[in-house]
Amino acid sequence: MRFTRALTAAFVLLGLAAAPAAADSSPSASPSEGGDAPTTAGTSFRTAAEFEQGQVATADGAAGDYLYWSFPADAEQRPTVKATVKLPETHAAQTWRIDVYDGLRRRQACQWGAQTRTADAGTSSLELACVLRTVRAWSEPWANDPLPGTYYLRLTAVNVPASDLGVPVSAEVRVESKDVGGAAAVDGSLAEPLVPGIAVTSGSGEDDEDGKSAVLSAIEPEDGWSSGWWSDRWVWSGIGAVLAALAGIGGYALTRGSGRPSRVPPGA
């Protein structure tokens, strides 16, 4: 009876422990509540427009321009970058491309998605997508793994016909991430996230050569940088320890015998 009650209580505790882990593995696609999404794009890494995951950033430009945005991505997230380009009614065939770079300005490969697409003449819009690899909390110095920090998105048209150079276009970009959880956890973390990008925004800091206040990129995940210190792997490790203890208790209960030893008659 005692073993049955202990087993029931243990399963209740396991259910409570597994609930947060299941919640952490769900996609994080809710729009950010803080701040407004930018309506312009930068023209370089240095002037990239900052936006949060879940927001929709917009910008007007021209065919042949380089449009830059930046967003934060934390450990155990798998970001999906999407872009929509709206073209004028009259234009020649155009090929558009999105590229994503990490905080060290290393180009990150897309696992899948239409990173490059061609809009035929007269097409009103086209959509691009890039699913990045899962962001790791730590990596070897020689590796090219995506790490926590600022990520840069560059949108541009390639091989634009001379007749279409300068044709006005508009673009929308958005980023959503899936929280992969403990499956991507590693035994290590960065001392600081990779946020070396300089944003010409309001804030404290030394003046740059143009006389404007330059500060390190201020964007970060809504809940702050996790730096890889927590993952649901801790939960499942605890579950494994509880199951091992229950197995030991069950084995002892089955092998300890029937209880009191039988009395041996005197003189036997």
mmCIF file of C-alpha atoms in Angstrom:
data_model
loop_
_atom_site.group_PDB
_atom_site.id
_atom_site.type_symbol
_atom_site.label_atom_id
_atom_site.label_comp_id
_atom_site.label_asym_id
_atom_site.label_seq_id
_atom_site.Cartn_x
_atom_site.Cartn_y
_atom_site.Cartn_z
ATOM 1 C CA MET A 1 0.000 0.000 0.000
ATOM 2 C CA ARG A 2 2.787 2.406 0.905
ATOM 3 C CA PHE A 3 4.525 1.672 -2.376
ATOM 4 C CA THR A 4 1.309 2.304 -4.327
ATOM 5 C CA ARG A 5 0.791 5.663 -2.609
ATOM 6 C CA ALA A 6 4.428 6.642 -3.253
ATOM 7 C CA LEU A 7 4.102 5.650 -6.890
ATOM 8 C CA THR A 8 0.920 7.736 -7.313
ATOM 9 C CA ALA A 9 2.516 10.790 -5.704
ATOM 10 C CA ALA A 10 5.592 10.404 -7.875
ATOM 11 C CA PHE A 11 3.546 10.352 -11.085
ATOM 12 C CA VAL A 12 1.728 13.522 -9.971
ATOM 13 C CA LEU A 13 5.092 15.230 -9.412
ATOM 14 C CA LEU A 14 6.315 14.024 -12.811
ATOM 15 C CA GLY A 15 3.282 15.558 -14.499
ATOM 16 C CA LEU A 16 3.869 18.898 -12.767
ATOM 17 C CA ALA A 17 7.550 18.838 -13.707
ATOM 18 C CA ALA A 18 6.920 17.961 -17.338
ATOM 19 C CA ALA A 19 4.349 20.740 -17.865
ATOM 20 C CA PRO A 20 6.893 23.603 -18.010
ATOM 21 C CA ALA A 21 9.077 21.593 -20.365
ATOM 22 C CA ALA A 22 6.173 21.073 -22.757
ATOM 23 C CA ALA A 23 5.378 24.769 -22.614
ATOM 24 C CA ASP A 24 8.980 25.724 -23.399
ATOM 25 C CA SER A 25 8.972 23.630 -26.563
ATOM 26 C CA SER A 26 6.040 25.485 -28.137
ATOM 27 C CA PRO A 27 6.645 28.061 -30.880
ATOM 28 C CA SER A 28 7.107 31.648 -29.699
ATOM 29 C CA ALA A 29 5.216 33.656 -32.279
ATOM 30 C CA SER A 30 3.415 36.252 -30.180
ATOM 31 C CA PRO A 31 4.105 39.848 -31.172
ATOM 32 C CA SER A 32 6.346 41.876 -28.910
ATOM 33 C CA GLU A 33 4.457 44.356 -26.736
ATOM 34 C CA GLY A 34 7.307 46.795 -26.254
ATOM 35 C CA GLY A 35 7.954 49.492 -28.825
ATOM 36 C CA ASP A 36 6.825 49.973 -32.389
ATOM 37 C CA ALA A 37 8.211 48.158 -35.406
ATOM 38 C CA PRO A 38 10.454 50.298 -37.640
ATOM 39 C CA THR A 39 9.083 51.727 -40.873
ATOM 40 C CA THR A 40 12.487 52.296 -42.471
ATOM 41 C CA ALA A 41 15.489 50.089 -43.140
ATOM 42 C CA GLY A 42 19.184 50.773 -42.827
ATOM 43 C CA THR A 43 21.635 50.797 -45.698
ATOM 44 C CA SER A 44 24.462 48.936 -43.925
ATOM 45 C CA PHE A 45 25.189 46.752 -40.906
ATOM 46 C CA ARG A 46 25.932 49.866 -38.886
ATOM 47 C CA THR A 47 22.589 51.525 -39.562
ATOM 48 C CA ALA A 48 20.399 48.380 -39.561
ATOM 49 C CA ALA A 49 16.887 49.061 -38.227
ATOM 50 C CA GLU A 50 16.215 47.139 -35.007
ATOM 51 C CA PHE A 51 13.017 45.176 -34.420
ATOM 52 C CA GLU A 52 11.860 42.442 -32.070
ATOM 53 C CA GLN A 53 10.790 38.961 -32.993
ATOM 54 C CA GLY A 54 7.079 38.857 -33.654
ATOM 55 C CA GLN A 55 6.981 42.391 -35.051
ATOM 56 C CA VAL A 56 6.497 43.264 -38.717
ATOM 57 C CA ALA A 57 9.066 45.785 -39.935
ATOM 58 C CA THR A 58 8.362 47.724 -43.124
ATOM 59 C CA ALA A 59 10.388 49.921 -45.439
ATOM 60 C CA ASP A 60 10.199 51.678 -48.780
ATOM 61 C CA GLY A 61 13.152 51.520 -51.122
ATOM 62 C CA ALA A 62 14.224 51.054 -54.694
ATOM 63 C CA ALA A 63 15.363 48.098 -56.761
ATOM 64 C CA GLY A 64 19.123 47.900 -56.362
ATOM 65 C CA ASP A 65 19.167 49.147 -52.745
ATOM 66 C CA TYR A 66 20.500 47.111 -49.831
ATOM 67 C CA LEU A 67 17.976 47.033 -46.977
ATOM 68 C CA TYR A 68 19.203 46.036 -43.505
ATOM 69 C CA TRP A 69 17.384 45.110 -40.297
ATOM 70 C CA SER A 70 18.568 43.513 -37.049
ATOM 71 C CA PHE A 71 16.845 41.367 -34.420
ATOM 72 C CA PRO A 72 17.842 39.385 -31.298
ATOM 73 C CA ALA A 73 17.954 35.583 -31.122
ATOM 74 C CA ASP A 74 18.700 33.600 -27.980
ATOM 75 C CA ALA A 75 20.018 30.120 -27.256
ATOM 76 C CA GLU A 76 17.774 27.147 -28.175
ATOM 77 C CA GLN A 77 15.713 29.231 -30.611
ATOM 78 C CA ARG A 78 15.289 28.324 -34.281
ATOM 79 C CA PRO A 79 14.486 31.611 -36.060
ATOM 80 C CA THR A 80 12.440 31.743 -39.246
ATOM 81 C CA VAL A 81 12.968 34.911 -41.286
ATOM 82 C CA LYS A 82 10.279 35.893 -43.774
ATOM 83 C CA ALA A 83 10.174 38.794 -46.225
ATOM 84 C CA THR A 84 7.522 40.078 -48.609
ATOM 85 C CA VAL A 85 8.506 42.396 -51.462
ATOM 86 C CA LYS A 86 5.797 44.423 -53.211
ATOM 87 C CA LEU A 87 6.684 45.464 -56.754
ATOM 88 C CA PRO A 88 5.195 48.098 -59.094
ATOM 89 C CA GLU A 89 2.740 47.124 -61.795
ATOM 90 C CA THR A 90 5.325 47.437 -64.577
ATOM 91 C CA HIS A 91 8.765 45.899 -64.183
ATOM 92 C CA ALA A 92 11.074 43.377 -65.776
ATOM 93 C CA ALA A 93 11.944 40.029 -64.200
ATOM 94 C CA GLN A 94 13.729 40.585 -60.878
ATOM 95 C CA THR A 95 15.544 38.207 -58.536
ATOM 96 C CA TRP A 96 15.412 39.013 -54.816
ATOM 97 C CA ARG A 97 17.441 37.478 -52.025
ATOM 98 C CA ILE A 98 17.604 37.534 -48.217
ATOM 99 C CA ASP A 99 20.802 36.872 -46.284
ATOM 100 C CA VAL A 100 21.174 36.510 -42.521
ATOM 101 C CA TYR A 101 24.354 37.311 -40.581
ATOM 102 C CA ASP A 102 25.178 36.793 -36.910
ATOM 103 C CA GLY A 103 26.710 39.288 -34.474
ATOM 104 C CA LEU A 104 30.172 38.627 -35.906
ATOM 105 C CA ARG A 105 28.774 39.339 -39.380
ATOM 106 C CA ARG A 106 29.253 35.743 -40.439
ATOM 107 C CA ARG A 107 26.704 34.687 -43.012
ATOM 108 C CA GLN A 108 24.442 31.959 -41.635
ATOM 109 C CA ALA A 109 23.176 29.241 -43.943
ATOM 110 C CA CYS A 110 19.467 28.505 -44.238
ATOM 111 C CA GLN A 111 18.297 24.999 -43.392
ATOM 112 C CA TRP A 112 15.415 25.368 -45.795
ATOM 113 C CA GLY A 113 13.177 27.999 -47.313
ATOM 114 C CA ALA A 114 13.003 30.071 -50.500
ATOM 115 C CA GLN A 115 15.986 32.299 -49.804
ATOM 116 C CA THR A 116 16.151 33.480 -53.427
ATOM 117 C CA ARG A 117 13.164 33.921 -55.740
ATOM 118 C CA THR A 118 12.552 35.504 -59.126
ATOM 119 C CA ALA A 119 9.528 37.655 -59.827
ATOM 120 C CA ASP A 120 8.418 37.445 -63.431
ATOM 121 C CA ALA A 121 7.535 40.609 -65.317
ATOM 122 C CA GLY A 122 4.294 42.059 -63.998
ATOM 123 C CA THR A 123 4.303 40.054 -60.741
ATOM 124 C CA SER A 124 2.963 42.243 -57.936
ATOM 125 C CA SER A 125 4.813 40.622 -55.032
ATOM 126 C CA LEU A 126 6.984 37.732 -53.942
ATOM 127 C CA GLU A 127 7.753 36.064 -50.628
ATOM 128 C CA LEU A 128 11.090 34.842 -49.275
ATOM 129 C CA ALA A 129 11.876 32.670 -46.258
ATOM 130 C CA CYS A 130 14.932 31.387 -44.422
ATOM 131 C CA VAL A 131 14.869 28.916 -41.518
ATOM 132 C CA LEU A 132 18.134 29.190 -39.614
ATOM 133 C CA ARG A 133 19.859 26.509 -37.612
ATOM 134 C CA THR A 134 19.128 26.349 -33.893
ATOM 135 C CA VAL A 135 21.019 28.983 -31.917
ATOM 136 C CA ARG A 136 23.562 27.365 -29.602
ATOM 137 C CA ALA A 137 24.558 28.657 -26.170
ATOM 138 C CA TRP A 138 28.217 27.918 -26.839
ATOM 139 C CA SER A 139 30.413 26.741 -29.689
ATOM 140 C CA GLU A 140 34.021 26.062 -30.598
ATOM 141 C CA PRO A 141 35.915 29.172 -31.782
ATOM 142 C CA TRP A 142 36.537 27.648 -35.196
ATOM 143 C CA ALA A 143 32.904 26.665 -35.778
ATOM 144 C CA ASN A 144 30.313 28.705 -37.639
ATOM 145 C CA ASP A 145 27.411 27.804 -35.367
ATOM 146 C CA PRO A 146 24.762 30.488 -34.736
ATOM 147 C CA LEU A 147 25.246 31.972 -31.263
ATOM 148 C CA PRO A 148 23.075 34.200 -29.032
ATOM 149 C CA GLY A 149 23.083 37.864 -29.954
ATOM 150 C CA THR A 150 22.159 40.275 -32.716
ATOM 151 C CA TYR A 151 21.312 38.945 -36.159
ATOM 152 C CA TYR A 152 21.278 41.014 -39.326
ATOM 153 C CA LEU A 153 18.842 40.582 -42.192
ATOM 154 C CA ARG A 154 19.768 41.929 -45.620
ATOM 155 C CA LEU A 155 17.229 42.138 -48.423
ATOM 156 C CA THR A 156 18.253 43.093 -51.952
ATOM 157 C CA ALA A 157 17.591 42.480 -55.626
ATOM 158 C CA VAL A 158 20.373 40.798 -57.585
ATOM 159 C CA ASN A 159 21.102 41.131 -61.295
ATOM 160 C CA VAL A 160 18.588 43.957 -61.675
ATOM 161 C CA PRO A 161 18.097 45.058 -65.310
ATOM 162 C CA ALA A 162 19.271 48.585 -65.973
ATOM 163 C CA SER A 163 15.709 49.578 -66.863
ATOM 164 C CA ASP A 164 14.534 48.631 -63.329
ATOM 165 C CA LEU A 165 17.280 50.278 -61.284
ATOM 166 C CA GLY A 166 15.657 52.766 -58.940
ATOM 167 C CA VAL A 167 12.130 51.419 -59.425
ATOM 168 C CA PRO A 168 10.255 51.976 -56.113
ATOM 169 C CA VAL A 169 9.458 48.903 -54.018
ATOM 170 C CA SER A 170 8.202 48.226 -50.501
ATOM 171 C CA ALA A 171 9.142 45.408 -48.168
ATOM 172 C CA GLU A 172 7.894 43.708 -45.017
ATOM 173 C CA VAL A 173 10.068 41.473 -42.830
ATOM 174 C CA ARG A 174 9.246 39.438 -39.746
ATOM 175 C CA VAL A 175 10.975 36.854 -37.581
ATOM 176 C CA GLU A 176 9.437 34.092 -35.507
ATOM 177 C CA SER A 177 11.258 31.420 -33.513
ATOM 178 C CA LYS A 178 10.523 27.926 -32.320
ATOM 179 C CA ASP A 179 11.925 27.087 -28.895
ATOM 180 C CA VAL A 180 13.724 23.798 -29.430
ATOM 181 C CA GLY A 181 14.471 23.297 -25.730
ATOM 182 C CA GLY A 182 16.845 20.829 -24.118
ATOM 183 C CA ALA A 183 17.371 18.893 -27.337
ATOM 184 C CA ALA A 184 19.757 21.684 -28.375
ATOM 185 C CA ALA A 185 21.305 22.317 -24.953
ATOM 186 C CA VAL A 186 25.091 22.241 -24.631
ATOM 187 C CA ASP A 187 27.409 22.203 -21.624
ATOM 188 C CA GLY A 188 28.643 25.767 -21.896
ATOM 189 C CA SER A 189 27.594 29.357 -22.454
ATOM 190 C CA LEU A 190 28.967 32.638 -23.726
ATOM 191 C CA ALA A 191 30.082 35.224 -21.205
ATOM 192 C CA GLU A 192 28.108 37.838 -23.164
ATOM 193 C CA PRO A 193 25.789 37.633 -26.201
ATOM 194 C CA LEU A 194 27.233 38.703 -29.541
ATOM 195 C CA VAL A 195 25.840 42.215 -29.930
ATOM 196 C CA PRO A 196 28.700 44.161 -31.550
ATOM 197 C CA GLY A 197 26.459 46.077 -33.958
ATOM 198 C CA ILE A 198 26.443 49.836 -33.544
ATOM 199 C CA ALA A 199 23.062 51.520 -33.833
ATOM 200 C CA VAL A 200 22.831 55.285 -34.267
ATOM 201 C CA THR A 201 20.024 55.753 -31.740
ATOM 202 C CA SER A 202 19.388 57.685 -28.595
ATOM 203 C CA GLY A 203 21.374 56.539 -25.585
ATOM 204 C CA SER A 204 24.485 57.152 -23.595
ATOM 205 C CA GLY A 205 27.875 56.645 -25.105
ATOM 206 C CA GLU A 206 30.677 58.410 -26.866
ATOM 207 C CA ASP A 207 29.985 60.423 -29.997
ATOM 208 C CA ASP A 208 30.972 58.903 -33.321
ATOM 209 C CA GLU A 209 32.668 60.769 -36.144
ATOM 210 C CA ASP A 210 29.337 62.231 -37.313
ATOM 211 C CA GLY A 211 28.629 63.749 -33.920
ATOM 212 C CA LYS A 212 25.738 61.373 -33.215
ATOM 213 C CA SER A 213 25.481 59.293 -30.086
ATOM 214 C CA ALA A 214 26.493 55.711 -30.864
ATOM 215 C CA VAL A 215 25.576 52.884 -28.483
ATOM 216 C CA LEU A 216 25.766 49.124 -28.603
ATOM 217 C CA SER A 217 22.638 47.459 -29.920
ATOM 218 C CA ALA A 218 19.999 47.694 -27.218
ATOM 219 C CA ILE A 219 17.637 44.984 -28.472
ATOM 220 C CA GLU A 220 17.360 41.738 -26.547
ATOM 221 C CA PRO A 221 14.761 38.990 -25.990
ATOM 222 C CA GLU A 222 11.697 40.008 -23.978
ATOM 223 C CA ASP A 223 12.763 37.839 -21.016
ATOM 224 C CA GLY A 224 16.441 38.774 -21.287
ATOM 225 C CA TRP A 225 19.369 36.660 -22.437
ATOM 226 C CA SER A 226 19.260 33.127 -21.061
ATOM 227 C CA SER A 227 22.937 32.439 -21.912
ATOM 228 C CA GLY A 228 22.144 28.727 -21.904
ATOM 229 C CA TRP A 229 21.955 28.381 -18.115
ATOM 230 C CA TRP A 230 18.509 26.727 -18.144
ATOM 231 C CA SER A 231 16.813 24.209 -20.387
ATOM 232 C CA ASP A 232 14.171 21.519 -20.027
ATOM 233 C CA ARG A 233 17.015 19.002 -19.962
ATOM 234 C CA TRP A 234 17.183 19.764 -16.216
ATOM 235 C CA VAL A 235 13.536 18.706 -15.894
ATOM 236 C CA TRP A 236 14.018 15.434 -17.737
ATOM 237 C CA SER A 237 17.178 14.714 -15.737
ATOM 238 C CA GLY A 238 15.136 15.135 -12.558
ATOM 239 C CA ILE A 239 12.440 12.857 -13.962
ATOM 240 C CA GLY A 240 15.060 10.207 -14.691
ATOM 241 C CA ALA A 241 16.378 10.448 -11.120
ATOM 242 C CA VAL A 242 12.860 10.034 -9.693
ATOM 243 C CA LEU A 243 12.160 7.015 -11.900
ATOM 244 C CA ALA A 244 15.450 5.430 -10.842
ATOM 245 C CA ALA A 245 14.533 5.930 -7.175
ATOM 246 C CA LEU A 246 11.088 4.414 -7.742
ATOM 247 C CA ALA A 247 12.653 1.422 -9.467
ATOM 248 C CA GLY A 248 14.910 0.903 -6.469
ATOM 249 C CA ILE A 249 12.003 1.151 -4.046
ATOM 250 C CA GLY A 250 9.917 -1.238 -6.137
ATOM 251 C CA GLY A 251 12.747 -3.755 -6.378
ATOM 252 C CA TYR A 252 13.261 -3.668 -2.630
ATOM 253 C CA ALA A 253 9.525 -4.117 -1.988
ATOM 254 C CA LEU A 254 9.400 -7.160 -4.251
ATOM 255 C CA THR A 255 12.508 -8.901 -2.917
ATOM 256 C CA ARG A 256 12.446 -8.250 0.836
ATOM 257 C CA GLY A 257 10.279 -11.326 1.516
ATOM 258 C CA SER A 258 6.915 -11.847 3.180
ATOM 259 C CA GLY A 259 7.726 -9.930 6.363
ATOM 260 C CA ARG A 260 8.438 -11.580 9.732
ATOM 261 C CA PRO A 261 10.676 -14.696 9.746
ATOM 262 C CA SER A 262 8.909 -17.935 10.651
ATOM 263 C CA ARG A 263 9.532 -19.341 14.151
ATOM 264 C CA VAL A 264 11.561 -22.546 14.328
ATOM 265 C CA PRO A 265 10.179 -25.041 16.912
ATOM 266 C CA PRO A 266 12.539 -25.768 19.819
ATOM 267 C CA GLY A 267 14.612 -28.892 19.384
ATOM 268 C CA ALA A 268 14.060 -29.028 15.633
#
